XYZ file of C-alpha atoms in Angstrom:
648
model
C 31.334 115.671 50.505
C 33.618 113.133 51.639
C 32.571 109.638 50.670
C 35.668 108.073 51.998
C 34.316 104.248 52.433
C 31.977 104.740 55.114
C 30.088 101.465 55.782
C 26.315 103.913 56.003
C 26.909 105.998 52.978
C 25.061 102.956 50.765
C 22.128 102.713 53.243
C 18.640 103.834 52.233
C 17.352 106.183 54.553
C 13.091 106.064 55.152
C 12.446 108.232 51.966
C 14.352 105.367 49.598
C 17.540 107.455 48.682
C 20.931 105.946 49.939
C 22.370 108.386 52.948
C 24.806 109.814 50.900
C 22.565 110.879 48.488
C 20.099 112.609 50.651
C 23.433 114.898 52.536
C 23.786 115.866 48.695
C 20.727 117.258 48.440
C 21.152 118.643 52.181
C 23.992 120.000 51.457
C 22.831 122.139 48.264
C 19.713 123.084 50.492
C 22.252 124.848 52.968
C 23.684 127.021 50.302
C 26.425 124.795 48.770
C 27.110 125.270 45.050
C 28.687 122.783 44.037
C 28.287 119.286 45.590
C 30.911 116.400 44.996
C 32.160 112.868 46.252
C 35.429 111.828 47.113
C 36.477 108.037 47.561
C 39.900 109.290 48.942
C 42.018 112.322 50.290
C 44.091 112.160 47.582
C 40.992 113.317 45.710
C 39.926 115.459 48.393
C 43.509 117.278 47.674
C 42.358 117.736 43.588
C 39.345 119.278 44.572
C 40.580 121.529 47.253
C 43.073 122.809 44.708
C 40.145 124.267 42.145
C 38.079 125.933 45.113
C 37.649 129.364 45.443
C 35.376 129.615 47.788
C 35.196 128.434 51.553
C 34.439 124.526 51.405
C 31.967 122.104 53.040
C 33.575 118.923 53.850
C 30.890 115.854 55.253
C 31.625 112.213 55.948
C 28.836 110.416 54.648
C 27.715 108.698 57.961
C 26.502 112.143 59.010
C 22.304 112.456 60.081
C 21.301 115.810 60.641
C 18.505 118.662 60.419
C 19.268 120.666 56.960
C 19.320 123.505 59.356
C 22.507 121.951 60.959
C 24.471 122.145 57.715
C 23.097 125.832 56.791
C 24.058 126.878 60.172
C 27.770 125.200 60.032
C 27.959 126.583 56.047
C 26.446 130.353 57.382
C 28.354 130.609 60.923
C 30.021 134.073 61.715
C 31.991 133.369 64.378
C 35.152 132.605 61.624
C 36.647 131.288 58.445
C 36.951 127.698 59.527
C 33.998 125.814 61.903
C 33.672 122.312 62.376
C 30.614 120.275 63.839
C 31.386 118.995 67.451
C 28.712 117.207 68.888
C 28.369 116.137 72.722
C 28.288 112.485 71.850
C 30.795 109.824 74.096
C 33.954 109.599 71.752
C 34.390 106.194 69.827
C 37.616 104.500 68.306
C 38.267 105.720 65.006
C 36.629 109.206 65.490
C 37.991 112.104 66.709
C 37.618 113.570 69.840
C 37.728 117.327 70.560
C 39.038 119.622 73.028
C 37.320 122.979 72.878
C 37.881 126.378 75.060
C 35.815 129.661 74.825
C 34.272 128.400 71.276
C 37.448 127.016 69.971
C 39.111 123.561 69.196
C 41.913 123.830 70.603
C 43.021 120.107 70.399
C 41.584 117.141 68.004
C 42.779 113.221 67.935
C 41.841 110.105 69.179
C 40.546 109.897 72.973
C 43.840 108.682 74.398
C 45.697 111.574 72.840
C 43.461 114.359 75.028
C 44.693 112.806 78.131
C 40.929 112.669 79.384
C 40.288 116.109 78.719
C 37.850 115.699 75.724
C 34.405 118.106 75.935
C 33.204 116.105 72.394
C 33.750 114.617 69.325
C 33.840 115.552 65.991
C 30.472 115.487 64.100
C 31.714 114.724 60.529
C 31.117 117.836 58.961
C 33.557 121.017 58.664
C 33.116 124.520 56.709
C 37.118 125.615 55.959
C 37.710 128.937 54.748
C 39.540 130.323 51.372
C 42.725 131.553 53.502
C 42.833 127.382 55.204
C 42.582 125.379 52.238
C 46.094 125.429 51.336
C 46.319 123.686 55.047
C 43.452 121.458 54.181
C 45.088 120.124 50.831
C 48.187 119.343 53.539
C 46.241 117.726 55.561
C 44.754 115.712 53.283
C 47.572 114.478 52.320
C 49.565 113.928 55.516
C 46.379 111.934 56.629
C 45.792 109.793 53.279
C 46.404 106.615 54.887
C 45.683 105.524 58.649
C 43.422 103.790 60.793
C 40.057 105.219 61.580
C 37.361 106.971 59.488
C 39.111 109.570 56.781
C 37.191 112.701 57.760
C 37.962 112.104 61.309
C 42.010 111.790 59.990
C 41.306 114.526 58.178
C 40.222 116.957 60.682
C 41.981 116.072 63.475
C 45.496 116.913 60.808
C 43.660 120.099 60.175
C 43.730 120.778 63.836
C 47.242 119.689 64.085
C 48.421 121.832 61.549
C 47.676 124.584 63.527
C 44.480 126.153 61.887
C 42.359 128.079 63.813
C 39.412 126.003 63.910
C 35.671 127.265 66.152
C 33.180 124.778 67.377
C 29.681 124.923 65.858
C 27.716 123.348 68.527
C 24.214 121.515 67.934
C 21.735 122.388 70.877
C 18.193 122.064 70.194
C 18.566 120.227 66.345
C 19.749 116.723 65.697
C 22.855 115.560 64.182
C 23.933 111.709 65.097
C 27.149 109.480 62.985
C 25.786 106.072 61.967
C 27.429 102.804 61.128
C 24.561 100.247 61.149
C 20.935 100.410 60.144
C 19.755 100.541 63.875
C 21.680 103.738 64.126
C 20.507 105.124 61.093
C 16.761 104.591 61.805
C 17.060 105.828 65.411
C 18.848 109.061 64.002
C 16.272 110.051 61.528
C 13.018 109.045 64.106
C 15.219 111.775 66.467
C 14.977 114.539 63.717
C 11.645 113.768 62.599
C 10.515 114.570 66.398
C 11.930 117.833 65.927
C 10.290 121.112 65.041
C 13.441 122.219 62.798
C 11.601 125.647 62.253
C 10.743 125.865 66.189
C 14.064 124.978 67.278
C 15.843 127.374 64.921
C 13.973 130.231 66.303
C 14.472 129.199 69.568
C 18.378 128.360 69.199
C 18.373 132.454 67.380
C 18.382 133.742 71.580
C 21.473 133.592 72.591
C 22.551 130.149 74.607
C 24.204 132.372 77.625
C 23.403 136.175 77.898
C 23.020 138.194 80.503
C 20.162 138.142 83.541
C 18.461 140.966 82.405
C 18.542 139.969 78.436
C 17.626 136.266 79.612
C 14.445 137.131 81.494
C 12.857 140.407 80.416
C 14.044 140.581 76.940
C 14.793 136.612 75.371
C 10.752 135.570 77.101
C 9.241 137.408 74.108
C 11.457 138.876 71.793
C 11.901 135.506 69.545
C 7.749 136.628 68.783
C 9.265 139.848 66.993
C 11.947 137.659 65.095
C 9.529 135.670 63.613
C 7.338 139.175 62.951
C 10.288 140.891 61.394
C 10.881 137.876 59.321
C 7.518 137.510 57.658
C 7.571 141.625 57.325
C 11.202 140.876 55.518
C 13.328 143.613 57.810
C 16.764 142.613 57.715
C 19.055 143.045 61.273
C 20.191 146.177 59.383
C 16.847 147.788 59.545
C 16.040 146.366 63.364
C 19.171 148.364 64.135
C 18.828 151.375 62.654
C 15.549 151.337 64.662
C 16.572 150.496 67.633
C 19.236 153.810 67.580
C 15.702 155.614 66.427
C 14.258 154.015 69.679
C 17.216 155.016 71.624
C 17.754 158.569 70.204
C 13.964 158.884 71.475
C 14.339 158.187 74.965
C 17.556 160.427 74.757
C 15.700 163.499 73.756
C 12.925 162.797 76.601
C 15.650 162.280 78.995
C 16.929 165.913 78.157
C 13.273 167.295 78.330
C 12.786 166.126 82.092
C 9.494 166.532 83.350
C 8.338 162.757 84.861
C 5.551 161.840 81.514
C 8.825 162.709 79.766
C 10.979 160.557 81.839
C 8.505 157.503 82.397
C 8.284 157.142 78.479
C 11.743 157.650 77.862
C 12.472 154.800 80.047
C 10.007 152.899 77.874
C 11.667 153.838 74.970
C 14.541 153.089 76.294
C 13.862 149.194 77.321
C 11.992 149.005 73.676
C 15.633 150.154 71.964
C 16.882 147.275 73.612
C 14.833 144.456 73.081
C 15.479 145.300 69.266
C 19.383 145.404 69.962
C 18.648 141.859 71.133
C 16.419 141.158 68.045
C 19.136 142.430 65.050
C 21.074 139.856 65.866
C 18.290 137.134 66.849
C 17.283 137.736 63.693
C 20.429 137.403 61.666
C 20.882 133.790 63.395
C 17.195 133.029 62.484
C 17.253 133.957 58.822
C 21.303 133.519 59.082
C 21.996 136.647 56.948
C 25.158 138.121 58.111
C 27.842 140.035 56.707
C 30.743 141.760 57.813
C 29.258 145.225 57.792
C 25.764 144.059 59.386
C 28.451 143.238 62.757
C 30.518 146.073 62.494
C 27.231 148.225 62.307
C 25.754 146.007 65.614
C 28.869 147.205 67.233
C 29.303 150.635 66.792
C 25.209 151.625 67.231
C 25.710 150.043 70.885
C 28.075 152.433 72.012
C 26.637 155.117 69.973
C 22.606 154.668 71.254
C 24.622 154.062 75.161
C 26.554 157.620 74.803
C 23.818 159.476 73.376
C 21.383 158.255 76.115
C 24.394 159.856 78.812
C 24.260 162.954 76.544
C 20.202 162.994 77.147
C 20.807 162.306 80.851
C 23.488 165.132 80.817
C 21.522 167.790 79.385
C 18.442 166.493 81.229
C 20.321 167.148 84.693
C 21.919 170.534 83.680
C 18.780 171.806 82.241
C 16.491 171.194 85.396
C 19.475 172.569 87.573
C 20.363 169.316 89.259
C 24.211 170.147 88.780
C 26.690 169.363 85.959
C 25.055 166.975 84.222
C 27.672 167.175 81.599
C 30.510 166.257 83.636
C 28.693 163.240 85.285
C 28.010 162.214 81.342
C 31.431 162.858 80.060
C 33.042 160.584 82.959
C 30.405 157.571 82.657
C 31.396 157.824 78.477
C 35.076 157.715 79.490
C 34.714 155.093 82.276
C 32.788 152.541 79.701
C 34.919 152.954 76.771
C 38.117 152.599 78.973
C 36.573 149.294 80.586
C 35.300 148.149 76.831
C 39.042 148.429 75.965
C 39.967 146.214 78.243
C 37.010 144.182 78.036
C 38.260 143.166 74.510
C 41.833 142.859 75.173
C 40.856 140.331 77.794
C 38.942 138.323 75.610
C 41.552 138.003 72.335
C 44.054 137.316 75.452
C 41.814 135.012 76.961
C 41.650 133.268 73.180
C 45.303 133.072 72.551
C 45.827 131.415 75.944
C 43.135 128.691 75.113
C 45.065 128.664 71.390
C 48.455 127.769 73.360
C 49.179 124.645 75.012
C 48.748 124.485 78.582
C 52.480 123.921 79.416
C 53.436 127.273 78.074
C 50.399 129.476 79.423
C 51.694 129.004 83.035
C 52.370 127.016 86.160
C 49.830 125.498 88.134
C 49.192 125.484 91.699
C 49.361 129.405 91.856
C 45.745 132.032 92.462
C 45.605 132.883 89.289
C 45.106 128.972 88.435
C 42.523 128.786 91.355
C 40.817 131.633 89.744
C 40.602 130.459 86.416
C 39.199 127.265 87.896
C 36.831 128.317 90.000
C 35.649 130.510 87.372
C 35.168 127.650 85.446
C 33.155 125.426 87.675
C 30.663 128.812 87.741
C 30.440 129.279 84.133
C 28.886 125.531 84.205
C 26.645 125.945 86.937
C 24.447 127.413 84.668
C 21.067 129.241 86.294
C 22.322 128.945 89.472
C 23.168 132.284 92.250
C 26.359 132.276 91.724
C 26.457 131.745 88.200
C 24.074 135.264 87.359
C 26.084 136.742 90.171
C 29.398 136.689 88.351
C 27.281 137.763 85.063
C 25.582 140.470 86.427
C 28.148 142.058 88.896
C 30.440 142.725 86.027
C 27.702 145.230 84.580
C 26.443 143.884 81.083
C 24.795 146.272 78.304
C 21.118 145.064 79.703
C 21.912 145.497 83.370
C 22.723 149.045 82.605
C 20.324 149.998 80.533
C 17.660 148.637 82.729
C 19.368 150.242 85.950
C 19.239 153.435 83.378
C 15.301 152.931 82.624
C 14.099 152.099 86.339
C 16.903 155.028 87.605
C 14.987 157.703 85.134
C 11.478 156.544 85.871
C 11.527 156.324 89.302
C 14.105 159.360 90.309
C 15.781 161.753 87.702
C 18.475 161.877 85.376
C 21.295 162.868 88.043
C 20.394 159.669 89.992
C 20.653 157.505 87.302
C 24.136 159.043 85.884
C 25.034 158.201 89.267
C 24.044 154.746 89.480
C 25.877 154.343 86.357
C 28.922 155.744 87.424
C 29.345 154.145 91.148
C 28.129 150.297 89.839
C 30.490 151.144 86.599
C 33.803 152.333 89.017
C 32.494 148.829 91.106
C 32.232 146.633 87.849
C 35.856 147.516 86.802
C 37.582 147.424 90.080
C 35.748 143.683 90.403
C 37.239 142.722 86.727
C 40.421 144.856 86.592
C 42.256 143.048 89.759
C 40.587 139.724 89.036
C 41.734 139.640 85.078
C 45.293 141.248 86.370
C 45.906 138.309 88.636
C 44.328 135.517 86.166
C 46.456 137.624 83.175
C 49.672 137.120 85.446
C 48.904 133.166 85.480
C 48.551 133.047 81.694
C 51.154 135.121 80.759
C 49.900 135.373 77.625
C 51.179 138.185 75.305
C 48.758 138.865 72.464
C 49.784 142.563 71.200
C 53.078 140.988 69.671
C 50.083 138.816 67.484
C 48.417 141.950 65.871
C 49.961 145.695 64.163
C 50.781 146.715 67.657
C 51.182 150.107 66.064
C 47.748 150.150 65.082
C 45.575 148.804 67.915
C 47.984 151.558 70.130
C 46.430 153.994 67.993
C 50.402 155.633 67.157
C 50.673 158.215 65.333
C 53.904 159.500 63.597
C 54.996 161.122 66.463
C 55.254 158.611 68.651
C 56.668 156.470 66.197
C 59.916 159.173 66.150
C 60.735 159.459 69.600
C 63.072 156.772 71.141
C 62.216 153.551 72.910
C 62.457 152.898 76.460
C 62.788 149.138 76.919
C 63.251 148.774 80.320
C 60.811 149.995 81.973
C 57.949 148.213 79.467
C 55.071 149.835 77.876
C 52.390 149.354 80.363
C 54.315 151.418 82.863
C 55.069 154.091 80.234
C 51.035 154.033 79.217
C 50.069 154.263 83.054
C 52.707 157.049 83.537
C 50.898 159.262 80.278
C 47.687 159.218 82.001
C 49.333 160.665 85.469
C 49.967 164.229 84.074
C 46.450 165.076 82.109
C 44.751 163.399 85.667
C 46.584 166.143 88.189
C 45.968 168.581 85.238
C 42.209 167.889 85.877
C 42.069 167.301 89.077
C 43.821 170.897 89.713
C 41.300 172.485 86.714
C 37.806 171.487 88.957
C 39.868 172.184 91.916
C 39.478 175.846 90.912
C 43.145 176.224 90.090
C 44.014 179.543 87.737
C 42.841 179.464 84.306
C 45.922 181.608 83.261
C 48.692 179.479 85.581
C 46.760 176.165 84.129
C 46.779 177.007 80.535
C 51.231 176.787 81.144
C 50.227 174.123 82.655
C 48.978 171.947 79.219
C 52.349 171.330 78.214
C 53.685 169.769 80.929
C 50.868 167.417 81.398
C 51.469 167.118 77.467
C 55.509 166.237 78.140
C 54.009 163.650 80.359
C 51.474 162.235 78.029
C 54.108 161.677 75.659
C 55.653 159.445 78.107
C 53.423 156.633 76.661
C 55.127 157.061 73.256
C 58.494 155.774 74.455
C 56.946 152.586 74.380
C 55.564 152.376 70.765
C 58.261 150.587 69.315
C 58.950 147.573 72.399
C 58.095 144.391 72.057
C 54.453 144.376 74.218
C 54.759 140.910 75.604
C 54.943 141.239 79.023
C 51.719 139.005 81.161
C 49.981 142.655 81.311
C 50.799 144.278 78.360
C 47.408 143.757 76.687
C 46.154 146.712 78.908
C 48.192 149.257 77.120
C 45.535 150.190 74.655
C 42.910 150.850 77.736
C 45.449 152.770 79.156
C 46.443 155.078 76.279
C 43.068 155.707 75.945
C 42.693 157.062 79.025
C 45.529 159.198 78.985
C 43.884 160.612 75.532
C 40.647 161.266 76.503
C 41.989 162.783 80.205
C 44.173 165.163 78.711
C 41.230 166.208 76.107
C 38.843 167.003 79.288
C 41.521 168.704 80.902
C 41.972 170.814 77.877
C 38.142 171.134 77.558
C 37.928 172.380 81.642
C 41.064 174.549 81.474
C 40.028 176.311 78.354
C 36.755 176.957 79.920
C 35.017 174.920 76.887
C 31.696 174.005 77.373
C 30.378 170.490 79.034
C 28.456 169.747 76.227
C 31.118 170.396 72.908
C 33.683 168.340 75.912
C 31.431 165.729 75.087
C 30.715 165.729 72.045
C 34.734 165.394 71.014
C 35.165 162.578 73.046
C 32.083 160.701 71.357
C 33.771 161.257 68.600
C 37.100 160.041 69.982
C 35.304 156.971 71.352
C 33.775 156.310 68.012
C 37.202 155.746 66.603
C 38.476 154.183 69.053
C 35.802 151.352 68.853
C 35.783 151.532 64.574
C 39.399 150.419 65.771
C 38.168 147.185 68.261
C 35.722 146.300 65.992
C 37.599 145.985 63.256
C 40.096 143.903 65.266
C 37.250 141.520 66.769
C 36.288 140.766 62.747
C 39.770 140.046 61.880
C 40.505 142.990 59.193
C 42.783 145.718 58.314
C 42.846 149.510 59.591
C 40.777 152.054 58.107
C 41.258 153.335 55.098
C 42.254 156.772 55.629
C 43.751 155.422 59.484
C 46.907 157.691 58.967
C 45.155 160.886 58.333
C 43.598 160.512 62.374
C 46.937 161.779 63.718
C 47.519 159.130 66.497
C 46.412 160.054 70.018
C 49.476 162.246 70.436
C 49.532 164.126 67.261
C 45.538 165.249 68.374
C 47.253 165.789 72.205
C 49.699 168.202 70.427
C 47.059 169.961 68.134
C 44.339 170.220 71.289
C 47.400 171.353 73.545
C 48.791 174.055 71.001
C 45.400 175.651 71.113
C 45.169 176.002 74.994
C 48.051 177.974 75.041
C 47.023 179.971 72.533
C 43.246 180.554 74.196
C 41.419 178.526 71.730
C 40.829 175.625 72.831
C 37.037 175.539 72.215
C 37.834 176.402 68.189
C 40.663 173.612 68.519
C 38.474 170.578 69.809
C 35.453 171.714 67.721
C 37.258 171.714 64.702
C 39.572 168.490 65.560
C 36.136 166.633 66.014
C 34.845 167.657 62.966
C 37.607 166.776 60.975
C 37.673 163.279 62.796
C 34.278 162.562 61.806
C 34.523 163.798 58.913
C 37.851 160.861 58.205
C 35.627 158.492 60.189
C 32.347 159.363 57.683
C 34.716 158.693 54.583
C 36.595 156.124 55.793
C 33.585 153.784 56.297
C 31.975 154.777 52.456
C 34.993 154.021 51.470
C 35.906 150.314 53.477
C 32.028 149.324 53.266
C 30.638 150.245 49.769
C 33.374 151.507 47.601
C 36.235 149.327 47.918
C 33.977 146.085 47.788
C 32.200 147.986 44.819
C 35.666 147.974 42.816
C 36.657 144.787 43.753
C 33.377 142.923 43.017
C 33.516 144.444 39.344
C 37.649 143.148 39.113
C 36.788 139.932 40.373
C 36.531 137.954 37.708
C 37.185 134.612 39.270
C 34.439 131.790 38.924
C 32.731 131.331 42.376
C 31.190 127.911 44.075
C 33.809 125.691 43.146
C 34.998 122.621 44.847
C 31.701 122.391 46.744
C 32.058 125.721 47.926
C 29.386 127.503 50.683
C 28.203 130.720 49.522
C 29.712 133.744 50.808
């Protein structure tokens, strides 16, 4: 806690205690360990240099539920969140600038150049990796006009540090100078239900139409039941993939009892995929693993539902059922890639300044503001138009669940497919041309190598600069497509099988690439693209080799599985897997799957290449979720909590 001066921090509040005293006792209510008061920065700087632990930093003009500090001192989103409020900016406090979450820029008023969204609340969680950048901000900001937090935080911004926005909603949090203030802040949260409003603020603030009106009506009810029963979002999600594993196997049995509950089932899994992580905000118990988990059992209950619906239409005789499930897998995961490229591009943009990101006056800047003025005009048409059209998890698993129960399994793979091929040809040109505006390069910002998914061979052959990596991705998928496309065409198994290695000559196209700088305005969709290539030339295989539908599948699940272990892992900021290297890179498993065509195995090749990939994937996660934190929790040896430190 920052003491700092303030002119309310000696006020008694209605229960007798001075204002400063009672955010004390807040504070340790909210988790923190260790609670002190600074007069200065200077002193701010001496504590900050003891902490080992992420720090809470308050003014001590700050009103506010309790909830409001647990929820700045618990928030996922990253390391280092700071409490903007939606209050009219006043001299001496900082106003803030924020984009997509982010504070992107933090002074006084007339710095922003009108473009403030709020102001800083007085209260910021920094993380262990930022405090060396707090401790310089601190002292960079020692002396100056206006209130020392406010200096203090706005330098923190200045310096560069990623900082996220922890917005208020439904609680109260208010800055006071005089008593007036101080008495209307606390007759504000006393009119508040804090335990209403946090279950209420645990449903997401914008989700989809479907998760908005047949899901978020009623599902807070199960939070609160799964709270007083103790389930953690762990346990709501490994339920939900029971749930969803359910409906999968009814899906396959066909028959319409079969189908109608299945659907059921279905719409059940996903009101508790809503609920894990209502939940977690509610009780505000996450961890790292508890969203990696959330991630992966999406895509896992979504691709075993399309293996249900698969077998469901090949078993009742409806036609390849397999094939229709094997391209709506493909078709998802490609458009998830790019779905989360998008989004860290769209995040380094709002990161940049706006002179840099582009020139104005262009479509890509009419774009981006006109989707802006519908992203505000929240609950109106065209506002669930634009979040619906682009195909959301709910929309398709309720187009899935009506689909089944009202037709068959065929339609509904079908449905999926054309309103999937729709939903990326809608995003795809629109992102392109927006991307092109930006021009935004945000592969050069990670281990390109990694998030490509190289492998050593690609990292041997020589770079092609000119032509840019992109092009040489797009140009890798060509050769496995006409392979395909000339396999279900009926083409001769024999004259196809000489085939695989020329559509392999052309995959490895993409690898020329690997080692250019990937900076160029589209560049971010190499990853998308690579993966097609991979999992195009792995059906082709599949098809050529006469392999059947179902083990085609079921190595490309487990391709897709990687591939997202990858993406998640990138969305929560942390390092490759442990045993990454041993998973070949796509080429080196092109080469293996390739080298068994010709030789007229290619049904031994991908069943034994997906084994041993889930078998690195299996290990790999034992060993990044529960024995390397095992090891290094009994190393650790450093003392925890210091320096008012939030637990972690």
């Amino acid at each position: 806690m920052l003491a700092a001066g303030s002119t309310a921090a000696g006020r008694t509040t209605a229960t007798g205690e001075s204002l400063a005293d009672r955010l004390a006792a807040q504070l340790r209510q909210a988790g923190a360990d260790d609670v002190r008061f600074a007069a200065t920065l200077d002193e701010v700087t001496a504590l900050v240099a003891t902490a080992t632990a992420p720090v809470l930093v308050t003014g001590t003009d700050l009103v506010a539920h309790t909830a409001v500090l647990r929820h700045l001192a618990t928030s996922p989103v990253g390391p280092t969140v700071a409490l903007v409020l939606g209050d009219p900016p006043v001299p001496g406090r900082a106003a803030v600038r924020e984009e997509r979450g982010q504070v992107v820029d933090a002074g006084p008023l007339d710095a922003l150049d009108g473009d403030a969204t709020g102001v800083f609340g007085g209260a910021l969680r920094v993380g262990v990796d930022d405090l060396p950048t707090l401790a310089a901000a601190a002292r960079a900001a020692a002396d100056g006009p206006g209130s020392a937090v406010d200096r203090l935080f706005a330098g923190l911004a200045a310096l560069g540090t990623l900082v996220f926005a922890q917005r208020v909603r439904l609680l109260v949090a208010r800055r006071v100078e005089s008593a007036d203030e101080l008495t209307a802040a606390e007759a504000a949260v006393t009119a508040v239900d804090e335990d209403r409003a946090e279950l209420r603020l645990s449903v997401k603030e914008k989700d989809d139409f479907f998760s908005t009106y047949f899901v978020s009506t009623w599902s807070p009810y199960l939070v609160r039941l799964a709270a007083r029963l103790r389930l953690t979002p762990t346990g709501v999600t490994v339920i939900s993939v029971l749930f969803a594993l359910a409906a999968a196997v009814l899906f396959g049995v066909g028959g319409r009892p079969a189908l109608v509950g299945g659907a059921v089932l279905l719409y059940l899994g996903f009101v508790l995929d809503c609920v894990d992580g209502q939940l977690a905000r509610y009780t505000r118990h996450f961890s790292a693993w508890g969203g990696w988990l959330d991630t992966m059992a999406d895509r896992a209950k979504e691709y075993l539902v399309y293996a249900g619906l698969g077998f469901g239409v090949s078993h009742a005789g409806l036609g390849n059922g397999w094939a229709l499930a094997i391209a709506a897998m493909t078709l998802q995961t490609v458009r998830h890639m790019t779905d989360t490229w998008y989004g860290v591009l769209h995040d380094e943009a709002a990161r940049r300044p706006r002179a840099t990101t582009g020139t104005s006056g262009g479509i890509g800047d009419r774009l981006n503001a006109a989707s802006t003025r519908v992203q505000a005009d929240t609950g109106s048409v065209s506002y669930w138009l634009k979040r619906t059209v682009v195909f959301p998890i709910g929309e398709r698993w309720a187009l899935i669940a009506l689909t089944v129960a009202l037709f068959n399994p065929l339609v509904s793979l079908i449905a999926v497919l054309v309103w999937g091929v729709l939903a990326f040809a809608y995003t795809g040109a629109l992102r392109t041309l927006r991307a092109r505006w930006m021009w935004v390069p945000v592969l050069d910002t990670v281990d390109t190598t990694l998030h490509r998914d190289d492998g050593p061979l690609a990292r041997w052959l020589p770079v092609v600069r000119p032509m840019g990596p992109l092009t040489l991705a797009v140009i890798a998928a060509l050769g496995p497509a006409v392979l395909l496309i000339a396999a279900l065409w009926g083409g001769s198994p024999d004259g196809l099988r000489w085939a695989v290695p020329v559509a392999l000559l052309v995959l490895l196209v993409g690898g020329l690439g690997a080692g250019a700088a990937h900076n160029g305005p589209l560049d971010w969709l190499v990853p998308a693209a690579l993966r097609a290539a991979e999992y195009l030339f792995a059906i082709a295989v599949g098809v050529v080799g006469g392999v059947p539908g179902w083990l085609i599948f079921g190595y490309v699940f487990v391709l897709t599985v990687h591939h997202y272990d990858l993406t998640a892992r990138l969305e929560k900021r942390q390092a490759a897997p442990p045993l990454h290297a041993a998973t070949l890179g796509w080429e080196g498993r092109s080469a293996l799957l390739a080298l068994t065509a010709i030789v007229g195995v290619a049904g031994s090749g991908l069943a034994t290449l997906g084994a041993y990939l889930l078998v690195i994937f299996v290990v790999s996660v034992v060993l990044a979720w529960f024995v390397r934190p095992a090891r290094s929790a009994r190393a650790s040896v450093a003392p925890v909590g210091a320096g008012g430190a939030a637990p972690r």
